Amino acid sequence: MAVGAELHARGWSLATSSNYSVTLDRQPLRLLVTASGKHKDRLTEADFVTIDDQGRAVADGAPKSSAETMLHVVLARAADAGAVLHTHSVWGTLLSDRFASQQQLTISGYEMLKALPGVTTHETAITLPILPNTQDIGAMAQDLERLLATAGQKSEGSPPLSAFLIHKHGLYTWGADLDAARRQIEALEFLMECEGRRLMASV
Amino acid sequence: MAVGAELHARGWSLATSSNYSVTLDRQPLRLLVTASGKHKDRLTEADFVTIDDQGRAVADGAPKSSAETMLHVVLARAADAGAVLHTHSVWGTLLSDRFASQQQLTISGYEMLKALPGVTTHETAITLPILPNTQDIGAMAQDLERLLATAGQKSEGSPPLSAFLIHKHGLYTWGADLDAARRQIEALEFLMECEGRRLMASV
Amino acid sequence: MAVGAELHARGWSLATSSNYSVTLDRQPLRLLVTASGKHKDRLTEADFVTIDDQGRAVADGAPKSSAETMLHVVLARAADAGAVLHTHSVWGTLLSDRFASQQQLTISGYEMLKALPGVTTHETAITLPILPNTQDIGAMAQDLERLLATAGQKSEGSPPLSAFLIHKHGLYTWGADLDAARRQIEALEFLMECEGRRLMASV
Amino acid sequence: MAVGAELHARGWSLATSSNYSVTLDRQPLRLLVTASGKHKDRLTEADFVTIDDQGRAVADGAPKSSAETMLHVVLARAADAGAVLHTHSVWGTLLSDRFASQQQLTISGYEMLKALPGVTTHETAITLPILPNTQDIGAMAQDLERLLATAGQKSEGSPPLSAFLIHKHGLYTWGADLDAARRQIEALEFLMECEGRRLMASV
């Protein structure tokens, strides 16, 4: 809940956008996900829903979970995520549009990259895939599964995939636990702000 | 009151600018409006005035309501607003000037648009009319009534009008209740920041 | 003290820069001024000094008042200031440099101008003189007296001078009381951010 | 600890980046350094480690000190630092890259420079050396010792070296005590933001 308030204060989770999840159990899969349409600066326990591997609420009468719940399920299952954070920031949105035709954003050479999993030197390039936006979350979940499968194959030598962008929509990142995911979101938002301002300065 | 403090903290309501209202009753119309000239970071109950459908304070000895009170009355009456928020932000001010000759600002393709009423997909374009600024609030109120009447006619298929800009002045948005209006103001300020920075980056 | 903390939080009073004063008495002149070299986010009563019309501390053993104390004295005496705020902001610094050769910055057409004294319509142009910076505060105080005398003569019809910039240094504004000065500083910082970003966008 | 929270809030110490130290004793040398990998917004006493002049923890079972501990040791020993602050800010990162080929960033003419040690007038130019980034902290510590030795020789007349940048990594500054280092970091971040925005505006 404190994480929601902080991300909101930074302007990364305005207007009830964004959603977060934590993996509670793996056998069977249980995720705690933010409910739909909540202001992120004042989350309470009642604003989280426990869901199963189909994205369905486990308890009767639970509030509707976030529309993008199935993306969290895919990340927990196929990327072994312990926690997932999704933000809508200005720089993430702008870069997802600027690099939309390349379908990916590459960031390299920054010390801050070391906050991401598997990165031990600034002499690293990470690539954030940019998925097209769609209101068909089932289709987007399939895109994501494909992405994770492909990334798994070619990841030898390079850091594992730990984040992606959705076009004019926002950023997803996941980690072993909430602390890791929070560290990654701060690092990625920082890096995107650097890249965004760098591109503006070099017009 | 907390909303005022937050909008002030974000720099959207500096220097006693901005005003807010909530519709208390409809038969007869009663609005609770911010009093004139108050710093928005420390509003108390005494800084709100209950007014009628002519913008007059209902109680004797009440403080003067905001100069732009009649715009709130028009929105409550003709747009069925349950709550109205008006902010003065840097990006709103800049975009209202940049697009002044077109008399409108169009924003499209962002996921964040879904925070606005009637928007269910990012594949939407919304149009914020830009009214000329004037110190004759009566004239501006008439402009606004005309705008709402016109918007009502052509809104089939497209989302209803839920916000407008005043040139080099600021943004008005209204919703069913204060939560909706707050969600909309955050979404619109976010979208205007995206558009403003995008235009700068593509000089 | 709360004003200091807020201006620091907004990044307008970093690194012990800035100073503030309030006029306590006029016969004889007594000002309460911030002591030299204090961090503005944690001012206590002990960080203010009462000074006379020569800028000397009234009490023995008082801390040294701000180096720019004499500017506050001139403003209290010759501009009838009840409170003076001086900030070092990024936008004020940049604009003071960009317009240094013109020796003034003119801002016009914004609704926010109405937060300044004597301004009743957005159809107003205000001019902020830009003084050269110098470590000789006595000389700067004389420049300021001259400026106030000149402004007094030509001010018929236009709003009175209520602020000026020092080159690559910062902004001074003064008003009838601390609330007025705070309203003005917020309005001027807002307006300078608008102008600064507008200039960048129109490169 | 409050300093950590504030630097984090300003976005200068995101994602467990940055590290801070205070010199506890000089004979023998003892530094209190932030432990590795801690979020800077919630430091507690347990997140600091006391180390000796080899960068080794003095107490058994202490947490691992920051990877860059040896830079703090060099600064305490060769630059007589009483406190060292290291931040990762967007503007510092961008400028370290923009001026990488010159291997230094020069800033001049700002009143804010007076917050740095040995600066008594705005008519001063300070030079921040830009070290290449490397994961070999031993090599970087040697670079730094060389830098400090060279700076010591040529510093007559000009202010002493009190800060340097690491390429695409961040800023180090040091002072007599924590208050001085904090004043310097605020001044330098302010100055870098001014220079960064100035360069963008003059494209």
PDB file of C-alpha atoms in Angstrom, chain C residues 10-194:
ATOM      1  CA  ARG C  10       9.704  22.971  -4.401  1.00  0.00           C
ATOM      2  CA  GLY C  11      13.424  23.366  -5.118  1.00  0.00           C
ATOM      3  CA  TRP C  12      13.298  27.169  -5.037  1.00  0.00           C
ATOM      4  CA  SER C  13      15.450  27.612  -1.898  1.00  0.00           C
ATOM      5  CA  LEU C  14      18.097  24.898  -2.073  1.00  0.00           C
ATOM      6  CA  ALA C  15      21.523  24.896  -0.468  1.00  0.00           C
ATOM      7  CA  THR C  16      20.880  27.643   2.114  1.00  0.00           C
ATOM      8  CA  SER C  17      20.202  30.095  -0.730  1.00  0.00           C
ATOM      9  CA  SER C  18      17.256  32.523  -0.471  1.00  0.00           C
ATOM     10  CA  ASN C  19      16.207  34.777   2.348  1.00  0.00           C
ATOM     11  CA  TYR C  20      12.929  36.069   3.678  1.00  0.00           C
ATOM     12  CA  SER C  21      11.822  39.019   5.799  1.00  0.00           C
ATOM     13  CA  VAL C  22       8.753  40.444   7.482  1.00  0.00           C
ATOM     14  CA  THR C  23       8.349  44.083   8.543  1.00  0.00           C
ATOM     15  CA  LEU C  24       7.637  44.183  12.284  1.00  0.00           C
ATOM     16  CA  ASP C  25       7.505  47.920  12.823  1.00  0.00           C
ATOM     17  CA  ARG C  26       7.921  51.129  10.790  1.00  0.00           C
ATOM     18  CA  GLN C  27       8.709  53.800  13.442  1.00  0.00           C
ATOM     19  CA  PRO C  28      11.509  52.929  13.898  1.00  0.00           C
ATOM     20  CA  LEU C  29      11.931  50.358  11.117  1.00  0.00           C
ATOM     21  CA  ARG C  30      12.303  46.783  12.370  1.00  0.00           C
ATOM     22  CA  LEU C  31      12.566  43.744  10.121  1.00  0.00           C
ATOM     23  CA  LEU C  32      12.659  40.077  10.987  1.00  0.00           C
ATOM     24  CA  VAL C  33      15.163  38.546   8.517  1.00  0.00           C
ATOM     25  CA  THR C  34      16.485  35.017   8.024  1.00  0.00           C
ATOM     26  CA  ALA C  35      19.949  34.508   9.448  1.00  0.00           C
ATOM     27  CA  SER C  36      22.801  33.798   7.067  1.00  0.00           C
ATOM     28  CA  GLY C  37      23.559  30.296   5.796  1.00  0.00           C
ATOM     29  CA  LYS C  38      20.548  28.424   7.129  1.00  0.00           C
ATOM     30  CA  HIS C  39      18.919  25.452   5.444  1.00  0.00           C
ATOM     31  CA  LYS C  40      15.432  26.661   4.598  1.00  0.00           C
ATOM     32  CA  ASP C  41      13.690  23.369   5.314  1.00  0.00           C
ATOM     33  CA  ARG C  42      14.198  23.526   9.046  1.00  0.00           C
ATOM     34  CA  LEU C  43      14.044  27.132  10.132  1.00  0.00           C
ATOM     35  CA  THR C  44      13.341  27.761  13.812  1.00  0.00           C
ATOM     36  CA  GLU C  45      12.781  31.003  15.659  1.00  0.00           C
ATOM     37  CA  ALA C  46      16.492  31.143  16.382  1.00  0.00           C
ATOM     38  CA  ASP C  47      17.184  31.403  12.640  1.00  0.00           C
ATOM     39  CA  PHE C  48      15.551  34.833  12.362  1.00  0.00           C
ATOM     40  CA  VAL C  49      17.194  38.125  13.375  1.00  0.00           C
ATOM     41  CA  THR C  50      15.494  41.443  14.144  1.00  0.00           C
ATOM     42  CA  ILE C  51      17.337  44.257  12.389  1.00  0.00           C
ATOM     43  CA  ASP C  52      17.070  48.050  12.144  1.00  0.00           C
ATOM     44  CA  ASP C  53      17.061  50.379   9.137  1.00  0.00           C
ATOM     45  CA  GLN C  54      20.832  50.021   8.725  1.00  0.00           C
ATOM     46  CA  GLY C  55      20.605  46.233   8.579  1.00  0.00           C
ATOM     47  CA  ARG C  56      22.150  45.879  12.064  1.00  0.00           C
ATOM     48  CA  ALA C  57      20.898  43.290  14.524  1.00  0.00           C
ATOM     49  CA  VAL C  58      18.927  44.973  17.289  1.00  0.00           C
ATOM     50  CA  ALA C  59      19.885  42.447  19.973  1.00  0.00           C
ATOM     51  CA  ASP C  60      23.441  41.716  21.114  1.00  0.00           C
ATOM     52  CA  GLY C  61      24.755  38.282  20.255  1.00  0.00           C
ATOM     53  CA  ALA C  62      22.215  37.740  17.490  1.00  0.00           C
ATOM     54  CA  PRO C  63      23.289  35.558  14.561  1.00  0.00           C
ATOM     55  CA  LYS C  64      24.537  37.310  11.426  1.00  0.00           C
ATOM     56  CA  SER C  65      21.617  38.272   9.199  1.00  0.00           C
ATOM     57  CA  SER C  66      21.566  37.334   5.531  1.00  0.00           C
ATOM     58  CA  ALA C  67      24.192  38.985   3.339  1.00  0.00           C
ATOM     59  CA  GLU C  68      21.425  40.554   1.303  1.00  0.00           C
ATOM     60  CA  THR C  69      19.745  42.177   4.307  1.00  0.00           C
ATOM     61  CA  MET C  70      20.063  45.699   2.890  1.00  0.00           C
ATOM     62  CA  LEU C  71      17.880  44.776  -0.083  1.00  0.00           C
ATOM     63  CA  HIS C  72      15.140  43.862   2.366  1.00  0.00           C
ATOM     64  CA  VAL C  73      15.587  47.187   4.164  1.00  0.00           C
ATOM     65  CA  VAL C  74      15.313  49.132   0.908  1.00  0.00           C
ATOM     66  CA  LEU C  75      12.159  47.243  -0.066  1.00  0.00           C
ATOM     67  CA  ALA C  76      10.553  47.841   3.342  1.00  0.00           C
ATOM     68  CA  ARG C  77      11.429  51.528   3.260  1.00  0.00           C
ATOM     69  CA  ALA C  78      11.057  52.549  -0.381  1.00  0.00           C
ATOM     70  CA  ALA C  79       8.485  50.030  -1.606  1.00  0.00           C
ATOM     71  CA  ASP C  80       6.486  49.806   1.619  1.00  0.00           C
ATOM     72  CA  ALA C  81       6.915  46.025   1.717  1.00  0.00           C
ATOM     73  CA  GLY C  82       5.285  44.153   4.582  1.00  0.00           C
ATOM     74  CA  ALA C  83       7.044  40.937   3.593  1.00  0.00           C
ATOM     75  CA  VAL C  84       9.821  40.070   1.142  1.00  0.00           C
ATOM     76  CA  LEU C  85      10.595  36.639  -0.314  1.00  0.00           C
ATOM     77  CA  HIS C  86      13.704  35.844  -2.324  1.00  0.00           C
ATOM     78  CA  THR C  87      14.050  32.525  -4.145  1.00  0.00           C
ATOM     79  CA  HIS C  88      16.658  30.854  -6.319  1.00  0.00           C
ATOM     80  CA  SER C  89      14.773  28.757  -8.854  1.00  0.00           C
ATOM     81  CA  VAL C  90      15.997  27.048 -11.982  1.00  0.00           C
ATOM     82  CA  TRP C  91      13.595  28.881 -14.295  1.00  0.00           C
ATOM     83  CA  GLY C  92      14.200  32.287 -12.721  1.00  0.00           C
ATOM     84  CA  THR C  93      17.931  31.767 -13.062  1.00  0.00           C
ATOM     85  CA  LEU C  94      17.685  30.690 -16.685  1.00  0.00           C
ATOM     86  CA  LEU C  95      15.370  33.512 -17.745  1.00  0.00           C
ATOM     87  CA  SER C  96      17.483  36.116 -15.945  1.00  0.00           C
ATOM     88  CA  ASP C  97      20.348  34.953 -18.156  1.00  0.00           C
ATOM     89  CA  ARG C  98      18.419  34.612 -21.393  1.00  0.00           C
ATOM     90  CA  PHE C  99      17.057  38.163 -21.116  1.00  0.00           C
ATOM     91  CA  ALA C 100      20.117  39.729 -19.503  1.00  0.00           C
ATOM     92  CA  SER C 101      20.935  41.914 -22.481  1.00  0.00           C
ATOM     93  CA  GLN C 102      17.417  43.416 -22.492  1.00  0.00           C
ATOM     94  CA  GLN C 103      17.767  43.996 -18.728  1.00  0.00           C
ATOM     95  CA  GLN C 104      14.146  42.955 -18.259  1.00  0.00           C
ATOM     96  CA  LEU C 105      11.711  40.110 -18.697  1.00  0.00           C
ATOM     97  CA  THR C 106       8.171  40.886 -19.860  1.00  0.00           C
ATOM     98  CA  ILE C 107       5.325  38.459 -19.253  1.00  0.00           C
ATOM     99  CA  SER C 108       1.853  39.045 -20.651  1.00  0.00           C
ATOM    100  CA  GLY C 109      -1.569  37.613 -21.293  1.00  0.00           C
ATOM    101  CA  TYR C 110      -1.780  35.006 -18.527  1.00  0.00           C
ATOM    102  CA  GLU C 111      -4.699  34.734 -16.117  1.00  0.00           C
ATOM    103  CA  MET C 112      -2.132  33.968 -13.384  1.00  0.00           C
ATOM    104  CA  LEU C 113      -0.906  37.584 -13.598  1.00  0.00           C
ATOM    105  CA  LYS C 114      -3.967  38.509 -11.556  1.00  0.00           C
ATOM    106  CA  ALA C 115      -2.195  37.135  -8.459  1.00  0.00           C
ATOM    107  CA  LEU C 116       0.079  40.214  -8.621  1.00  0.00           C
ATOM    108  CA  PRO C 117      -0.869  43.532  -6.986  1.00  0.00           C
ATOM    109  CA  GLY C 118      -2.773  45.989  -9.151  1.00  0.00           C
ATOM    110  CA  VAL C 119      -3.497  43.446 -11.887  1.00  0.00           C
ATOM    111  CA  THR C 120      -7.205  42.982 -12.590  1.00  0.00           C
ATOM    112  CA  THR C 121      -7.178  41.449 -16.053  1.00  0.00           C
ATOM    113  CA  HIS C 122      -5.084  38.930 -17.958  1.00  0.00           C
ATOM    114  CA  GLU C 123      -4.667  41.621 -20.632  1.00  0.00           C
ATOM    115  CA  THR C 124      -1.691  42.997 -18.763  1.00  0.00           C
ATOM    116  CA  ALA C 125       2.036  42.963 -19.358  1.00  0.00           C
ATOM    117  CA  ILE C 126       4.336  42.998 -16.361  1.00  0.00           C
ATOM    118  CA  THR C 127       8.009  43.748 -16.567  1.00  0.00           C
ATOM    119  CA  LEU C 128      10.580  42.259 -14.217  1.00  0.00           C
ATOM    120  CA  PRO C 129      13.784  44.336 -14.255  1.00  0.00           C
ATOM    121  CA  ILE C 130      16.974  42.239 -14.275  1.00  0.00           C
ATOM    122  CA  LEU C 131      19.707  43.723 -12.111  1.00  0.00           C
ATOM    123  CA  PRO C 132      23.330  42.729 -12.713  1.00  0.00           C
ATOM    124  CA  ASN C 133      24.669  40.472  -9.969  1.00  0.00           C
ATOM    125  CA  THR C 134      27.395  41.788  -7.674  1.00  0.00           C
ATOM    126  CA  GLN C 135      28.858  40.848  -4.307  1.00  0.00           C
ATOM    127  CA  ASP C 136      28.776  44.553  -3.372  1.00  0.00           C
ATOM    128  CA  ILE C 137      25.364  44.577  -1.689  1.00  0.00           C
ATOM    129  CA  GLY C 138      25.607  48.298  -0.995  1.00  0.00           C
ATOM    130  CA  ALA C 139      25.875  48.986  -4.717  1.00  0.00           C
ATOM    131  CA  MET C 140      23.013  46.614  -5.430  1.00  0.00           C
ATOM    132  CA  ALA C 141      20.883  48.350  -2.806  1.00  0.00           C
ATOM    133  CA  GLN C 142      21.514  51.655  -4.594  1.00  0.00           C
ATOM    134  CA  ASP C 143      20.572  50.093  -7.941  1.00  0.00           C
ATOM    135  CA  LEU C 144      17.389  48.919  -6.318  1.00  0.00           C
ATOM    136  CA  GLU C 145      16.537  52.336  -4.845  1.00  0.00           C
ATOM    137  CA  ARG C 146      16.991  53.890  -8.270  1.00  0.00           C
ATOM    138  CA  LEU C 147      14.809  51.211  -9.810  1.00  0.00           C
ATOM    139  CA  LEU C 148      12.034  51.796  -7.306  1.00  0.00           C
ATOM    140  CA  ALA C 149      12.191  55.554  -7.817  1.00  0.00           C
ATOM    141  CA  THR C 150      11.969  55.198 -11.607  1.00  0.00           C
ATOM    142  CA  ALA C 151       9.194  52.638 -11.428  1.00  0.00           C
ATOM    143  CA  GLY C 152       7.184  54.917  -9.155  1.00  0.00           C
ATOM    144  CA  GLN C 153       7.204  57.647 -11.783  1.00  0.00           C
ATOM    145  CA  LYS C 154       6.061  55.689 -14.768  1.00  0.00           C
ATOM    146  CA  SER C 155       3.611  53.374 -13.069  1.00  0.00           C
ATOM    147  CA  GLU C 156       0.401  55.268 -13.873  1.00  0.00           C
ATOM    148  CA  GLY C 157      -1.949  52.950 -15.661  1.00  0.00           C
ATOM    149  CA  SER C 158       0.316  49.948 -15.338  1.00  0.00           C
ATOM    150  CA  PRO C 159       0.625  47.704 -12.263  1.00  0.00           C
ATOM    151  CA  PRO C 160       3.172  48.751  -9.642  1.00  0.00           C
ATOM    152  CA  LEU C 161       6.588  47.107  -9.595  1.00  0.00           C
ATOM    153  CA  SER C 162       6.346  44.118  -7.276  1.00  0.00           C
ATOM    154  CA  ALA C 163       9.322  41.954  -8.242  1.00  0.00           C
ATOM    155  CA  PHE C 164      12.726  41.936  -9.921  1.00  0.00           C
ATOM    156  CA  LEU C 165      15.372  39.419 -10.944  1.00  0.00           C
ATOM    157  CA  ILE C 166      19.107  39.416 -10.276  1.00  0.00           C
ATOM    158  CA  HIS C 167      21.212  37.968 -13.094  1.00  0.00           C
ATOM    159  CA  LYS C 168      21.902  34.216 -12.623  1.00  0.00           C
ATOM    160  CA  HIS C 169      20.910  34.666  -9.016  1.00  0.00           C
ATOM    161  CA  GLY C 170      17.168  34.734  -8.347  1.00  0.00           C
ATOM    162  CA  LEU C 171      13.892  36.508  -7.796  1.00  0.00           C
ATOM    163  CA  TYR C 172      12.733  39.074  -5.223  1.00  0.00           C
ATOM    164  CA  THR C 173       9.069  39.838  -4.641  1.00  0.00           C
ATOM    165  CA  TRP C 174       7.326  41.819  -1.903  1.00  0.00           C
ATOM    166  CA  GLY C 175       3.782  42.414  -0.777  1.00  0.00           C
ATOM    167  CA  ALA C 176       1.622  43.848   1.951  1.00  0.00           C
ATOM    168  CA  ASP C 177       2.051  40.762   4.120  1.00  0.00           C
ATOM    169  CA  LEU C 178       3.502  37.266   4.013  1.00  0.00           C
ATOM    170  CA  ASP C 179       0.381  35.767   2.418  1.00  0.00           C
ATOM    171  CA  ALA C 180       0.551  38.263  -0.428  1.00  0.00           C
ATOM    172  CA  ALA C 181       4.275  37.704  -0.959  1.00  0.00           C
ATOM    173  CA  ARG C 182       3.777  33.958  -0.988  1.00  0.00           C
ATOM    174  CA  ARG C 183       0.928  34.239  -3.498  1.00  0.00           C
ATOM    175  CA  GLN C 184       3.161  36.394  -5.706  1.00  0.00           C
ATOM    176  CA  ILE C 185       6.161  34.085  -5.531  1.00  0.00           C
ATOM    177  CA  GLU C 186       4.032  31.108  -6.541  1.00  0.00           C
ATOM    178  CA  ALA C 187       2.488  33.076  -9.397  1.00  0.00           C
ATOM    179  CA  LEU C 188       5.844  34.388 -10.651  1.00  0.00           C
ATOM    180  CA  GLU C 189       7.562  31.006 -10.458  1.00  0.00           C
ATOM    181  CA  PHE C 190       4.616  29.502 -12.329  1.00  0.00           C
ATOM    182  CA  LEU C 191       4.768  32.214 -14.983  1.00  0.00           C
ATOM    183  CA  MET C 192       8.525  31.881 -15.375  1.00  0.00           C
ATOM    184  CA  GLU C 193       8.196  28.106 -15.789  1.00  0.00           C
ATOM    185  CA  CYS C 194       5.562  28.700 -18.496  1.00  0.00           C
TER     186      CYS C 194
END
